[in-house]
Every structure is written in C-alpha cells, then in structure tokens.
Coordinates of C-alpha atoms in Angstrom, one line a residue:
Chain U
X25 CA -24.4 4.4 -15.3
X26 CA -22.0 1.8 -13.7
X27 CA -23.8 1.8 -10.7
X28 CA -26.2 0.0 -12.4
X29 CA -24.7 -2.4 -14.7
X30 CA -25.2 -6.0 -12.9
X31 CA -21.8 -7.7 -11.4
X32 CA -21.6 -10.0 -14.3
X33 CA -21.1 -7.4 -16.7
X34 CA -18.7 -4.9 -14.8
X35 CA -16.7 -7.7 -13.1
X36 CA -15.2 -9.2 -16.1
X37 CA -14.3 -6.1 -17.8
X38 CA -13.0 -4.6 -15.3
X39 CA -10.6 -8.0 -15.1
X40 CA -9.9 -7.7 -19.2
X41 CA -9.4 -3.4 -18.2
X42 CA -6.4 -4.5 -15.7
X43 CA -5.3 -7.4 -17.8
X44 CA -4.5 -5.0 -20.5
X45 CA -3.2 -2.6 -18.3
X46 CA -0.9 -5.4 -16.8
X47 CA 0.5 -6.2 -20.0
X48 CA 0.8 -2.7 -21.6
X49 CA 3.2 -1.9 -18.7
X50 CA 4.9 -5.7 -19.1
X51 CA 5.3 -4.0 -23.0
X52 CA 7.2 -0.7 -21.6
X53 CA 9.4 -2.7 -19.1
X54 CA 11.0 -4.4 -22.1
X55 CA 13.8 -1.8 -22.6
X56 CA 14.8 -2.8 -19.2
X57 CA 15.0 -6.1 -20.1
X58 CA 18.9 -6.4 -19.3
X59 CA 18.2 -5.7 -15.6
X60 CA 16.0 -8.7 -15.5
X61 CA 17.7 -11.3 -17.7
X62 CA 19.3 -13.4 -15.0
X63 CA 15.6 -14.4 -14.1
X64 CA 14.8 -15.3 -17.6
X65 CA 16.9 -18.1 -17.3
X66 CA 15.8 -19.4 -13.9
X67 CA 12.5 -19.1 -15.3
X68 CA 12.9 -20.9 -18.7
X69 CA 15.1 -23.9 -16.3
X70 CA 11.5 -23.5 -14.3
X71 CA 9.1 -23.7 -17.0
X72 CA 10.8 -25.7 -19.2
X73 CA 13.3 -28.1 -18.2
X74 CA 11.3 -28.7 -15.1
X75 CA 8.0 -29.2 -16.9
X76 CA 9.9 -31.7 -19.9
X77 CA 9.5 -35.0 -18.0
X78 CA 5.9 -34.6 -17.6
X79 CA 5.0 -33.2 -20.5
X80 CA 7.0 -36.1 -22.5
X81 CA 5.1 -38.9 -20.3
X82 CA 1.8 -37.4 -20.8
X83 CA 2.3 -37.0 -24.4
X84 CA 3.5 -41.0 -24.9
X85 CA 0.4 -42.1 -23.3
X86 CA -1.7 -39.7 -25.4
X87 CA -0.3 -41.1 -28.3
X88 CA -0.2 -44.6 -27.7
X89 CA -3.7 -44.1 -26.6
X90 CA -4.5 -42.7 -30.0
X91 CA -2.8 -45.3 -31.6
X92 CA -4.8 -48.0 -30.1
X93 CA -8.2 -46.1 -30.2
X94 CA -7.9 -45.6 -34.0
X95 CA -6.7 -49.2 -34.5
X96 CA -10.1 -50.1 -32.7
X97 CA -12.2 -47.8 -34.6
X98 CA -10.7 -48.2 -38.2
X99 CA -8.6 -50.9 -39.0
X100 CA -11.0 -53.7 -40.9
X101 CA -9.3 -56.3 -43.5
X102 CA -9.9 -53.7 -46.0
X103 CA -8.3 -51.0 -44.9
X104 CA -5.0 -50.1 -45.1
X105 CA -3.2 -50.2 -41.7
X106 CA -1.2 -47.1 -42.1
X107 CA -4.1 -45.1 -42.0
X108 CA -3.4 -45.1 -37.7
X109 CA 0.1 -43.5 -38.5
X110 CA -2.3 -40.8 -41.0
X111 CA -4.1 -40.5 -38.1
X112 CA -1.9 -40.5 -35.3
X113 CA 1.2 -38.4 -36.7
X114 CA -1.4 -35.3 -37.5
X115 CA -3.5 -35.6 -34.3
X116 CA -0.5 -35.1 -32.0
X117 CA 1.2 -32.3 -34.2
X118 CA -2.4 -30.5 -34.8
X119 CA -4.1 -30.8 -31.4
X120 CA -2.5 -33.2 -29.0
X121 CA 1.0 -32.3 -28.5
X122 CA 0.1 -28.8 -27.7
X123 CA -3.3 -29.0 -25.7
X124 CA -1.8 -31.7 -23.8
X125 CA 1.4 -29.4 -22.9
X126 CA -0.7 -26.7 -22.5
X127 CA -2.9 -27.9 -19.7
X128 CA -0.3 -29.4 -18.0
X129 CA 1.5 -26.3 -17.7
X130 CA -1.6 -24.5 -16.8
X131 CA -1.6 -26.7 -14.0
X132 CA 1.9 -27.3 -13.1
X133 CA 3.5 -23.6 -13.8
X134 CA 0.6 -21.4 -13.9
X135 CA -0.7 -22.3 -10.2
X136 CA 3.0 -21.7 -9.4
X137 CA 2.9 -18.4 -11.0
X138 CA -0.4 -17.4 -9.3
X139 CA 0.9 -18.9 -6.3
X140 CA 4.4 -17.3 -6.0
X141 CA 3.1 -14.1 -7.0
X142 CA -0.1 -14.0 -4.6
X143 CA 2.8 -15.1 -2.0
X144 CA 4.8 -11.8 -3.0
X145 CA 1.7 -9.7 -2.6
X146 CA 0.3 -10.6 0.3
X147 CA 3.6 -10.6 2.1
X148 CA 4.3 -7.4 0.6
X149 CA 7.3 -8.5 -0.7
X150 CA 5.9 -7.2 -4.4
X151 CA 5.8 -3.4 -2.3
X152 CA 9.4 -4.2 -1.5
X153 CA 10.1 -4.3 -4.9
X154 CA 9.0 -1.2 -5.9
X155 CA 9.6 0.7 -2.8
X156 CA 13.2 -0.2 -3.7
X157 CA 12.9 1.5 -7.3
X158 CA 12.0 -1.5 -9.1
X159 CA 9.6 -2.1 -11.9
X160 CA 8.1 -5.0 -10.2
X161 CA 6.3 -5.8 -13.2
X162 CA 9.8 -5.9 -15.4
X163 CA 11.4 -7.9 -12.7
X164 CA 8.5 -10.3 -12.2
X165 CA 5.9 -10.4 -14.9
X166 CA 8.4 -9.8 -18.5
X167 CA 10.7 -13.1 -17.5
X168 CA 7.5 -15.3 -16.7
X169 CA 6.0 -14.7 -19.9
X170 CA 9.0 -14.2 -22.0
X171 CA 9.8 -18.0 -20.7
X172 CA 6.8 -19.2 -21.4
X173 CA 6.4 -17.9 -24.8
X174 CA 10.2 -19.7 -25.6
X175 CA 10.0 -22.7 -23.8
X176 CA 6.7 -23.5 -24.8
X177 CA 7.6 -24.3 -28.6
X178 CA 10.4 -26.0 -27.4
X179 CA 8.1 -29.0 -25.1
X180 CA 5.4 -28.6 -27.8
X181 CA 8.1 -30.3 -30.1
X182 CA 9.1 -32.5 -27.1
X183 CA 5.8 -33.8 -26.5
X184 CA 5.1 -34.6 -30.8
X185 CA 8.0 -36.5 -30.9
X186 CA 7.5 -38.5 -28.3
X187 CA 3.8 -38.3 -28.0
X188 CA 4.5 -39.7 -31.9
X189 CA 7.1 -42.4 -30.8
X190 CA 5.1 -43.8 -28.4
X191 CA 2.3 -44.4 -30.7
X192 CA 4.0 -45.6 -33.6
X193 CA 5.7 -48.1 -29.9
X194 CA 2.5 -49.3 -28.7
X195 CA 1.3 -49.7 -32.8
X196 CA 3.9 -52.2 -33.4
X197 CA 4.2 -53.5 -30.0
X198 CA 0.5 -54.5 -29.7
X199 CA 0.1 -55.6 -33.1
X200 CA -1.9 -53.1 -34.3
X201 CA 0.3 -51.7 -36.7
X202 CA 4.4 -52.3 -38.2
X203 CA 6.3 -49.6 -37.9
X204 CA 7.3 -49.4 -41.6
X205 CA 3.6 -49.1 -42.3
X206 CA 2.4 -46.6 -39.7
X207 CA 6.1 -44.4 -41.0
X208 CA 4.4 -44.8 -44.6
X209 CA 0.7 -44.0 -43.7
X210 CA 2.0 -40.9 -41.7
X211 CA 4.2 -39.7 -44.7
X212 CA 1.3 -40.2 -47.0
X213 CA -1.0 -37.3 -45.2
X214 CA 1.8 -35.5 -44.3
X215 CA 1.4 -31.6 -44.7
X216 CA 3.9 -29.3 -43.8
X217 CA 1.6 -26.7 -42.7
X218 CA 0.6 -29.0 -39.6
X219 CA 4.1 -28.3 -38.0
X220 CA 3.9 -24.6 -38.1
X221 CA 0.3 -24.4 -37.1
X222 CA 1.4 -26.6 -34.4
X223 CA 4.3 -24.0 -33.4
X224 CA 2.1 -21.2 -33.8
X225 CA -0.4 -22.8 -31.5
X226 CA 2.3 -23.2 -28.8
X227 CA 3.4 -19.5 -29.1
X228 CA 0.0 -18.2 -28.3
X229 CA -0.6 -21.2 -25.4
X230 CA 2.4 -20.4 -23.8
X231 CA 1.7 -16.5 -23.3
X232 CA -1.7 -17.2 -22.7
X233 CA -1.4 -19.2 -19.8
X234 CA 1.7 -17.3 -18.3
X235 CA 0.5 -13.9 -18.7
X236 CA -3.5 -15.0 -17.0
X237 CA -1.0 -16.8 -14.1
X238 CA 1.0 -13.6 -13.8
X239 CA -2.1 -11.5 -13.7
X240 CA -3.9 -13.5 -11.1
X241 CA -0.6 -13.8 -9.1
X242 CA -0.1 -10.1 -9.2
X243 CA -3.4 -8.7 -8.6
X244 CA -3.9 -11.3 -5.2
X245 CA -5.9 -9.9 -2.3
X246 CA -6.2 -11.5 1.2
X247 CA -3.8 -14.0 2.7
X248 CA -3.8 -17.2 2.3
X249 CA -7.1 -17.6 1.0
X250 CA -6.5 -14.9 -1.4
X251 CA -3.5 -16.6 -2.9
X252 CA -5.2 -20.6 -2.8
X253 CA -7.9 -18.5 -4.4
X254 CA -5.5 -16.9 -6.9
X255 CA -3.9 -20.3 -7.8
X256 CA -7.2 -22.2 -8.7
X257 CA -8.3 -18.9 -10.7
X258 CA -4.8 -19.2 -12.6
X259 CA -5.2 -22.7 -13.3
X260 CA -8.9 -22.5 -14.3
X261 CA -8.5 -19.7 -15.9
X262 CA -5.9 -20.5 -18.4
X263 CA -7.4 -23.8 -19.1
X264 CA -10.8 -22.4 -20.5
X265 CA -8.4 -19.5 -22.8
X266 CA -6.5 -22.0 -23.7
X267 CA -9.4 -24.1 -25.5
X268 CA -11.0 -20.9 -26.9
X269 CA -7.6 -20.1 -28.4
X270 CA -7.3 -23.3 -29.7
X271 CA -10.4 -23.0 -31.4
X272 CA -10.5 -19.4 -32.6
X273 CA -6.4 -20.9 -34.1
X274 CA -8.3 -23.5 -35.9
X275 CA -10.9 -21.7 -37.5
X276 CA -8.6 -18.5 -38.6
X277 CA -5.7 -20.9 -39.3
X278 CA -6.8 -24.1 -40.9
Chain S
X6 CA 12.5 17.3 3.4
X7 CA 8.8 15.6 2.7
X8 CA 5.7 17.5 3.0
X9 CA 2.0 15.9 2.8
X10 CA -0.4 18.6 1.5
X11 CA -4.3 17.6 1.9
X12 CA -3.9 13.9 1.1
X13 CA -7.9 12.7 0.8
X14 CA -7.9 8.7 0.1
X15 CA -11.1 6.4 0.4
X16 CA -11.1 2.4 -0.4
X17 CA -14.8 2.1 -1.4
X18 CA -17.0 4.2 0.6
X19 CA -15.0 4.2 3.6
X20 CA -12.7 7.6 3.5
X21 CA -9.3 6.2 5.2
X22 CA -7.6 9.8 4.8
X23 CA -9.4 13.0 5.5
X24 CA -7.3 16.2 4.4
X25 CA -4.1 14.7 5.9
X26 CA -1.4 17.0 6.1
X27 CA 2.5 16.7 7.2
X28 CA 5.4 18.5 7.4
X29 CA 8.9 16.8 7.9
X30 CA 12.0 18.3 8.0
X31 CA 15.1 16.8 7.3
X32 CA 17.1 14.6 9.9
X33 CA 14.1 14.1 11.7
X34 CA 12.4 11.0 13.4
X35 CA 9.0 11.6 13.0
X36 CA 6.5 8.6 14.5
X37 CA 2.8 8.4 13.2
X38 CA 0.7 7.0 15.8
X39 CA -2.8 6.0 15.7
X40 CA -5.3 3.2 16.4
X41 CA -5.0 0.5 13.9
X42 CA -7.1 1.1 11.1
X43 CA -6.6 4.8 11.4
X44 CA -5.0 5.0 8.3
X45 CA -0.8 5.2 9.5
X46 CA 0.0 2.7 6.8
X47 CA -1.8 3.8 3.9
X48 CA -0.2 7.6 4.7
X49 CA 3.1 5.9 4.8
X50 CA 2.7 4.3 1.2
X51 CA 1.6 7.1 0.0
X52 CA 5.2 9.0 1.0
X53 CA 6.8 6.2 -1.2
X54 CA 4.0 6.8 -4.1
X55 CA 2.8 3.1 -3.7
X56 CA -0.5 4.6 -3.4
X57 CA -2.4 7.3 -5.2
X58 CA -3.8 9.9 -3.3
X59 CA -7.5 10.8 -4.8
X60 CA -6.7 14.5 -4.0
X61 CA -4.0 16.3 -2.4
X62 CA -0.4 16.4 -3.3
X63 CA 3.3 14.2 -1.9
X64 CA 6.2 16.7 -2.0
X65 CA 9.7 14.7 -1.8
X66 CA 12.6 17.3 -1.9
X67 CA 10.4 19.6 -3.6
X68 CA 9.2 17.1 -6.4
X69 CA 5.6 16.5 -6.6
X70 CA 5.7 12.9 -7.1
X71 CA 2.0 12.6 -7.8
X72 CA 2.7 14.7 -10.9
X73 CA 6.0 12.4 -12.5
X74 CA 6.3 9.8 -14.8
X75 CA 6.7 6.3 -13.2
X76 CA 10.6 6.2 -14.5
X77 CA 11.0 9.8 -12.2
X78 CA 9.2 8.2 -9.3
X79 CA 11.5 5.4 -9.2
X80 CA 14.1 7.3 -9.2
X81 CA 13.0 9.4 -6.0
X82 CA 12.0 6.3 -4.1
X83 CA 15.6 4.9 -4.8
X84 CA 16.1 7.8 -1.7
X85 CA 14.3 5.5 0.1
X86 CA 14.7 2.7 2.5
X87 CA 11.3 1.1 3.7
X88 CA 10.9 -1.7 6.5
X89 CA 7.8 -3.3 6.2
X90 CA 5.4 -4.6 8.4
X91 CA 6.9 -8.4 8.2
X92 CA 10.1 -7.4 6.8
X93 CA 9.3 -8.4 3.1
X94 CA 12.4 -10.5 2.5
X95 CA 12.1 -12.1 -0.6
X96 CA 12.2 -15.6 0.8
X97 CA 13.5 -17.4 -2.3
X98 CA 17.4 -15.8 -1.3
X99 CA 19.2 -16.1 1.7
X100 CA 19.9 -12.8 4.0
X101 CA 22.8 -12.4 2.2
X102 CA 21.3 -12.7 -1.7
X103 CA 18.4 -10.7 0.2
X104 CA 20.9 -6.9 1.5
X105 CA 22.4 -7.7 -1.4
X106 CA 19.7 -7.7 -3.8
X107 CA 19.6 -3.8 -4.3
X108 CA 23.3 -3.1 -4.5
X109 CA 23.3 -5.8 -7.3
X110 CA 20.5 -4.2 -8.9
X111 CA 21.0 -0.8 -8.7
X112 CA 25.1 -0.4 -8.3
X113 CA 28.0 -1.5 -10.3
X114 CA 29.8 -2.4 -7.6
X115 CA 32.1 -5.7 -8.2
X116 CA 31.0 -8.9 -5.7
X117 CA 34.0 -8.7 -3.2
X118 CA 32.0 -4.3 -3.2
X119 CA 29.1 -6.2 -2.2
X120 CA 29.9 -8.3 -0.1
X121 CA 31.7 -5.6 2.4
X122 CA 28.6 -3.8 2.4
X123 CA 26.3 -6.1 3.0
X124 CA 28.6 -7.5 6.1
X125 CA 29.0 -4.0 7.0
X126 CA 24.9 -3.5 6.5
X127 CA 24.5 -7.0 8.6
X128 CA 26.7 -5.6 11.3
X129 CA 24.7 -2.2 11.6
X130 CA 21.9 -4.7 13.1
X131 CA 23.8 -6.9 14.5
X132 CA 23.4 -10.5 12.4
X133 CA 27.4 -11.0 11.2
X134 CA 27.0 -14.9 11.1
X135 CA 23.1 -14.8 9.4
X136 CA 24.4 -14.2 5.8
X137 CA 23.9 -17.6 4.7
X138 CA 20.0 -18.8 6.3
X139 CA 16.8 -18.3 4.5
X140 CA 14.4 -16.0 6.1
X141 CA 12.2 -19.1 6.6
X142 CA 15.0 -20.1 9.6
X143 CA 14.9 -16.7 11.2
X144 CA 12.8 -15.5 14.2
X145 CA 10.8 -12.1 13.6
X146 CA 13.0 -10.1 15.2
X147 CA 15.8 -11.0 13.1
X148 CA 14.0 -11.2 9.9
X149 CA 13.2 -7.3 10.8
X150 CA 17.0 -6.7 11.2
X151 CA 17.6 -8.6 8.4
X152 CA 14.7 -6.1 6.1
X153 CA 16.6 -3.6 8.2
X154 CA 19.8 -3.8 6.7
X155 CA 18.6 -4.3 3.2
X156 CA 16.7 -0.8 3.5
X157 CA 19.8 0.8 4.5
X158 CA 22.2 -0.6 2.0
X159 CA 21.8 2.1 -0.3
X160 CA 22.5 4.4 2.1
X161 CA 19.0 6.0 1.5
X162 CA 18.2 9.5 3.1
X163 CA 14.5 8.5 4.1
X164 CA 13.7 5.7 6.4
X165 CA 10.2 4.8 6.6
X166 CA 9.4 1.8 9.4
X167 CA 5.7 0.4 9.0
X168 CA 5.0 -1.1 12.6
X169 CA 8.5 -1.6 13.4
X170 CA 8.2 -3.8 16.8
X171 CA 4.6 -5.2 16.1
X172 CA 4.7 -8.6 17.0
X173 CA 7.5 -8.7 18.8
X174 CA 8.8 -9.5 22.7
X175 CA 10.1 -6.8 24.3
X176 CA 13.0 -6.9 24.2
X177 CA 13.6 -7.6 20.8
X178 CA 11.2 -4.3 20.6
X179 CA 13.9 -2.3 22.4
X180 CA 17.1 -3.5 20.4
X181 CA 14.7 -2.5 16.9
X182 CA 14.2 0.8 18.9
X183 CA 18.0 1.0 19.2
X184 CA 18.9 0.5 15.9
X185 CA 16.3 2.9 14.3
X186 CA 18.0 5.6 17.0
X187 CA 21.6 4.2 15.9
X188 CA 21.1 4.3 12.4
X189 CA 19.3 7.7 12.4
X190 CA 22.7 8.7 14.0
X191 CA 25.0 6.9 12.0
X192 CA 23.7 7.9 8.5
X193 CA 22.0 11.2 9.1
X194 CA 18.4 10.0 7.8
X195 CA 15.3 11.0 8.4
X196 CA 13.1 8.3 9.8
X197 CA 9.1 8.0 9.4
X198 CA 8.0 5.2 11.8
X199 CA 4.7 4.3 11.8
X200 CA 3.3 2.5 15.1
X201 CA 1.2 2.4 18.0
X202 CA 3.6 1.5 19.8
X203 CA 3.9 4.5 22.6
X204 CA 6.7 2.9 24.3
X205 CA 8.8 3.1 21.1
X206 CA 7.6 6.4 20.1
X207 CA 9.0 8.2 23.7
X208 CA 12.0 6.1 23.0
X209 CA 13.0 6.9 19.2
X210 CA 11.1 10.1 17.9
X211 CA 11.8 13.8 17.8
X212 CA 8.2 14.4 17.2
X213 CA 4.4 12.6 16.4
X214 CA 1.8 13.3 14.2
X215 CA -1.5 11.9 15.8
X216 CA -3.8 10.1 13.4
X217 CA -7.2 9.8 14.2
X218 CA -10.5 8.6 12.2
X219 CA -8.4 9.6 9.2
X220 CA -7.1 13.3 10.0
X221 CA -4.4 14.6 11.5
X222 CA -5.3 15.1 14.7
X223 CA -2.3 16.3 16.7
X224 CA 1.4 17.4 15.7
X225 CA 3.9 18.1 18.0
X226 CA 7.6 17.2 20.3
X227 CA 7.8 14.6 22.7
X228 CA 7.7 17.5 25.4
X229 CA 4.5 19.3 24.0
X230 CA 2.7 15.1 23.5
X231 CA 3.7 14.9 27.5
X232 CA 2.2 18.5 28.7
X233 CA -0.7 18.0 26.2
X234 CA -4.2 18.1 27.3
X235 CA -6.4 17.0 24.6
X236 CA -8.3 13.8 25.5
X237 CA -8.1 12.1 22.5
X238 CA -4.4 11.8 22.4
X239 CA -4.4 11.2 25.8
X240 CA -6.9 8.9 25.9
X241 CA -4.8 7.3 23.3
X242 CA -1.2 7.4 24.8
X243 CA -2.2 6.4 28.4
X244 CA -4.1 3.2 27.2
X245 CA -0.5 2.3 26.2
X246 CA 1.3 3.6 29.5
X247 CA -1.5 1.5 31.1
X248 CA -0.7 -1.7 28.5
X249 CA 3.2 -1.0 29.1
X250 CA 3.0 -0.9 32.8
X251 CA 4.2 2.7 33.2

C-alpha cells in the first residue's frame, strides 16, 4: 500500500515518523544528562549570549519602527497620543519581541545546528561518537535544545525591553510622542497576561527551532551538498513552524 | 572473539550483504578486502552495531548484540576502538581534548591521569609535541595517528581500522601499517582492518576474508591467499601487486 502512496504524502511522514523518533530518544537520554552538562553551558554561551547583540538591535528597530508607523496611522488632534505606547508596549510583548528573536535564531543558530551537525555526519564524526559508547543523541541533541528552550525566554525578555525602549526613544525623540505619555498609554492597556503568553510563546519557539535544526543536522546525507542542503532546510524549516506555532499559540491562548 | 552469522543487508533495492559470514578469533588481525563498494565498510559497522543487519545475527564475546537494549550495546562497543575512514576527530578540540575525550567521558581518572595517558596514547603513534594543534593543522597521516590513539585510549580489546592507509603516500602507509602491527603487539587486540589495500594486508594480517558482490567469497592465511588458485581473488590481489609494482 506504500508503494503506491505519491512522494508527497509518504515523504513528510516519514520526516514527522523520525522526528518523533529523534526526540523520544532525546526524552530517554535525559537521565544521562550529567554526562552532558558541560555542553549545556557552551551551548546556552552559544545560543544565547552570542545571539543577545542581535537580537537586542533587531528588536530596537522593530520597535521604533512600530512607534513611528502607529504615530502615522493614528495619531490625529483628537486622539490621545498615548495610544502609540497602547499600541507599541503590547505589539512587542504579544508578537514582536518573540517572532523577531525567533527568526533570527532560526537563521543565526539553527543553520549552525544543521550545519555542525551535517558536518559531524558526513565526516563521521557523529559514528565516532557512538562507536565510542556514546549516546550521540544525549551528547549532541539534549544540550541544543535544552539551551534553546532556556535561553530563549531569557532574549525574548531582552528583545521586549529594548525592542520597547527604543520605541518609547524614537517616540519622544521624533516628536511623535513624550515619554510620560507613551509610559501612561502603555500602562492604560496593560494586561498581565500578555507577559506570560509572551514567555510561553518563547518556550515553544525556542524548542521548535532547535529540535527541527537538530533533526536536519543529524539526519544529513551527502557531503557538502548534503549539509548546505541541511542548513537551508533547518533555517526554512523552522521559520514556517515557527509561524504556525505562533498562530495555533494565539488562537488556543488568547 | 566476534562471529558474523548470515548477515543479509540491502540499501534500497541494491542487496550490499548476501549471507555474510565470519569467524574471528581472539588476538587475531583479520583484513577484509574487496573492491570498493563490495560492502567492507557496511560489514565493519555492523561489528560495532552502527548498522542493523536485516537478517542474520553479530556475536561479540558471545552476546548477540542485535538482540540488546541500546544501554547493553553501548556497553559492548566501549570494547571497542574504531579508526575511521578520515579519522573522525572531532575538530572543535585539539588532539589533545580529542584522545582525551573518552577517558574524560567514560573514566574517573583525575586530569594529571589523563593527561599521562593521552601522552603515553600520543607516543604509541608517534605525535609527542601534537597535543596542542587542531586537526584542521594536521596532514592525513597524522590526523589517522591522531584517531589512532584516541581509539586505543581505552585500552579496548577490538580494533577495527576502516581503510586505514586510503589516501595516503606511501610511506605514511607503511608507518600506519606499523603501528596497527605494533599495537596489536603491545596490547594484545584483535584488529579488523578493512582495505583494499593488498600491500598492507601481506604486511599486517594473520588472515583475509575476501568480499565479493556482497558474499564472502574467500577465507583464509596469508600462506593459503599466496598458494590460492581461484581467479577471483587473484584477479583481485594481482591488480594490486601490478598497482604496487611487485
């Protein structure tokens, strides 16, 4: 029967059958965790620290660009100015802050992933491992996710502050809108829910984009084409998850 | 001692290992040889249980280890040093972090523990002052020692060498050569080497096991692969006297 089911069927379950197998043995290696800690922290310095500078400029610009975008559309004589820091302040902490970390680290650390793993593979380095005794997937896989999954919250809040800050910069800056009032407008609309969706969004983000790097890394075939092909599929990849999970977030969470 | 019982693999529809089976006995150095594409290397992983056979069986000191948990397999391959094809060093440590890497993982031996047996491992192959260069700075030859002594700092009891000297000039061929014969000396192993490499396989193994279009073709001593008469092996070995200049 799957002889005949067409390539665009099989392919991609077969790709969501190894996924899940990847992970379920990423799941059992976690007893062995100790053995593998070192790496966590080279990874989270990797993913995290590494990525911060980035992240934070990418997340000012968003910001002041929202800033100036909603002064443009919205601000007329008879409406309240702080309405941009209503705007703004939620914006970044609902969608911005973490979509704009998250395809940046789709594109900075999960090519890397793809592209260090498919490296390890095709040089048989990944064989090494494991002909050694080694879980390769404990050693390799459980740190890259467990480091995304920590550090990801952690520039997610980054990136609102400052994404935030430079809005609130640019507002009062420009002209478009006095601190104090963009402050009060913000703190108007405030909900505290936002925060933790925000949080929550980052969570599933950062092991979404790790774990598809990891798999694509692991998985590799071919040399160097394998792994450049590998690396675009990682990046690609986790940006399209990374907008359905977004969306299926918003519509179970909000 | 490791025995092969009916090993059957395909990739596909191409069928890579036909009924493959192999005896080997303790302390010996066994080479495979074959064509390439005959199927050396995918016998080889499947000694170490990196592949799955889709019949037949892998005995390792009497444990099927196509019939253990992944936890028992990794135990039985820690009994096992492998040099790959292009040495596998991981090349984010230095040769150093790299013979040290298993000791560190799988010992509790203190640093200044390591660090006389990975010196002592380095020696074994000759690369004393190498410790402290990335396998990005070395040649091939020396990035093979290098794998070299990282398979044997465990002191394993089964050596397996995928194309040991592929790739390489001569006479960095014959010092690899050396070293396998050394260390099958010095530690009492028992040494798989996979190759096509005639020259290295008169020079290093007790025996050969002949692989051809996926089955075991021919078994036997260096003296019995010399007096042999079947064409196919010696079609195969003089086409590397004749390469070799012998």
């Amino acid at each position: 029967m799957l002889r005949n089911t067409p390539a665009f069927i099989l392919n991609p379950l077969q790709a969501l059958g190894r996924y899940s197998q990847l992970l379920f043995h990423a799941f059992g290696a976690i007893p062995e965790f100790g053995t593998y800690r070192k790496n966590l922290w080279e990874q989270m310095v990797r993913i995290g620290v590494e990525s911060l500078p980035i992240v934070m400029m990418a997340a000012a610009f968003s910001g002041a660009v929202t800033t100036v975008q909603t002064s443009y559309q919205l601000v007329f004589p008879l409406i309240p100015k702080g309405i941009i820091g209503a705007i703004v302040v939620p914006s970044m902490i609902l969608e911005l802050g973490a979509v704009v970390t998250g395809f940046i680290l789709a594109g900075r650390v999960g090519a890397r992933i793809a592209a260090e793993l498919g490296t390890m593979r095709v040089t048989e380095q990944i064989d090494a491992l494991e002909a050694m005794g080694l879980n390769s997937i404990g050693y390799l896989i459980v740190p890259r996710v467990v480091a995304g999954i920590v550090m990801f919250p952690v520039l997610y809040v980054a990136a609102c502050f400052v994404g935030i800050g430079g809005g609130m910069l640019v507002g009062d800056l420009g002209g478009f809108v006095p601190i104090g009032e963009f402050v009060d407008g913000a703190r108007e609309f405030f909900q505290p829910f936002d925060p933790l969706f925000g949080v929550i969004k980052s969570l599933v983000f950062g092991f979404t984009i790790t774990s598809i790097s990891c798999f694509k890394g692991y998985y590799t075939k071919g040399g160097a084409e394998g792994v450049g092909r590998a690396t675009t599929q990682a990046a690609v990849a986790s940006c399209v998850f990374l907008l359905l999970a977004d969306l299926v977030l918003a519509v179970i969470l909000l | 001692m490791i025995s092969v019982q009916q090993i059957n693999k395909s990739f596909g529809q191409k069928h890579v290992l036909k009924d493959v089976s192999l005896d080997i006995p303790e302390g010996e150095t066994l080479a495979i040889i074959g064509r390439s594409g005959s199927g050396k290397s995918v016998l080889m992983k499947h000694i170490i249980g990196l592949m799955q056979p889709d019949s037949g069986r892998v005995f390792v000191d009497g444990v099927n280890i196509n019939d253990i948990s992944y936890a028992e397999l990794r135990r039985v391959r820690q009994h096992f040093g492998v040099l790959f094809q292009g040495g596998a060093l991981f090349d984010s440590m230095n040769s150093f972090e790299n013979v040290a890497f298993p000791l560190r993982t799988f010992t509790s031996m203190n640093e200044s523990e390591v660090r006389n047996v990975v010196q002592e491992c380095l020696s074994m192959v000759e690369l004393e002052d190498v410790g402290l260069k990335m396998p990005s700075e070395l040649s091939g030859g020396m990035q093979k020692r290098v794998a070299l002594a990282r398979a044997v700092a465990l002191r394993p009891r089964y050596i397996l060498y995928d194309e040991p000297t592929s790739g390489l000039d001569p006479e960095t061929s014959n010092t690899i050569d050396e070293l396998i014969k050394n260390l099958a000396n010095q530690l009492n192993v028992t040494s798989i080497v996979v190759t096509h490499d005639m020259h290295s396989v008169l020079n290093i193994a007790d025996r050969a096991a002949f692989i051809y279009e996926g089955r075991m073709h021919w078994t036997g001593t260096m003296d019995e692969l010399h007096k042999s008469k079947d064409e196919i092996l010696t079609a195969f070995v003089t086409a590397n006297e004749y390469k070799i200049g012998v």
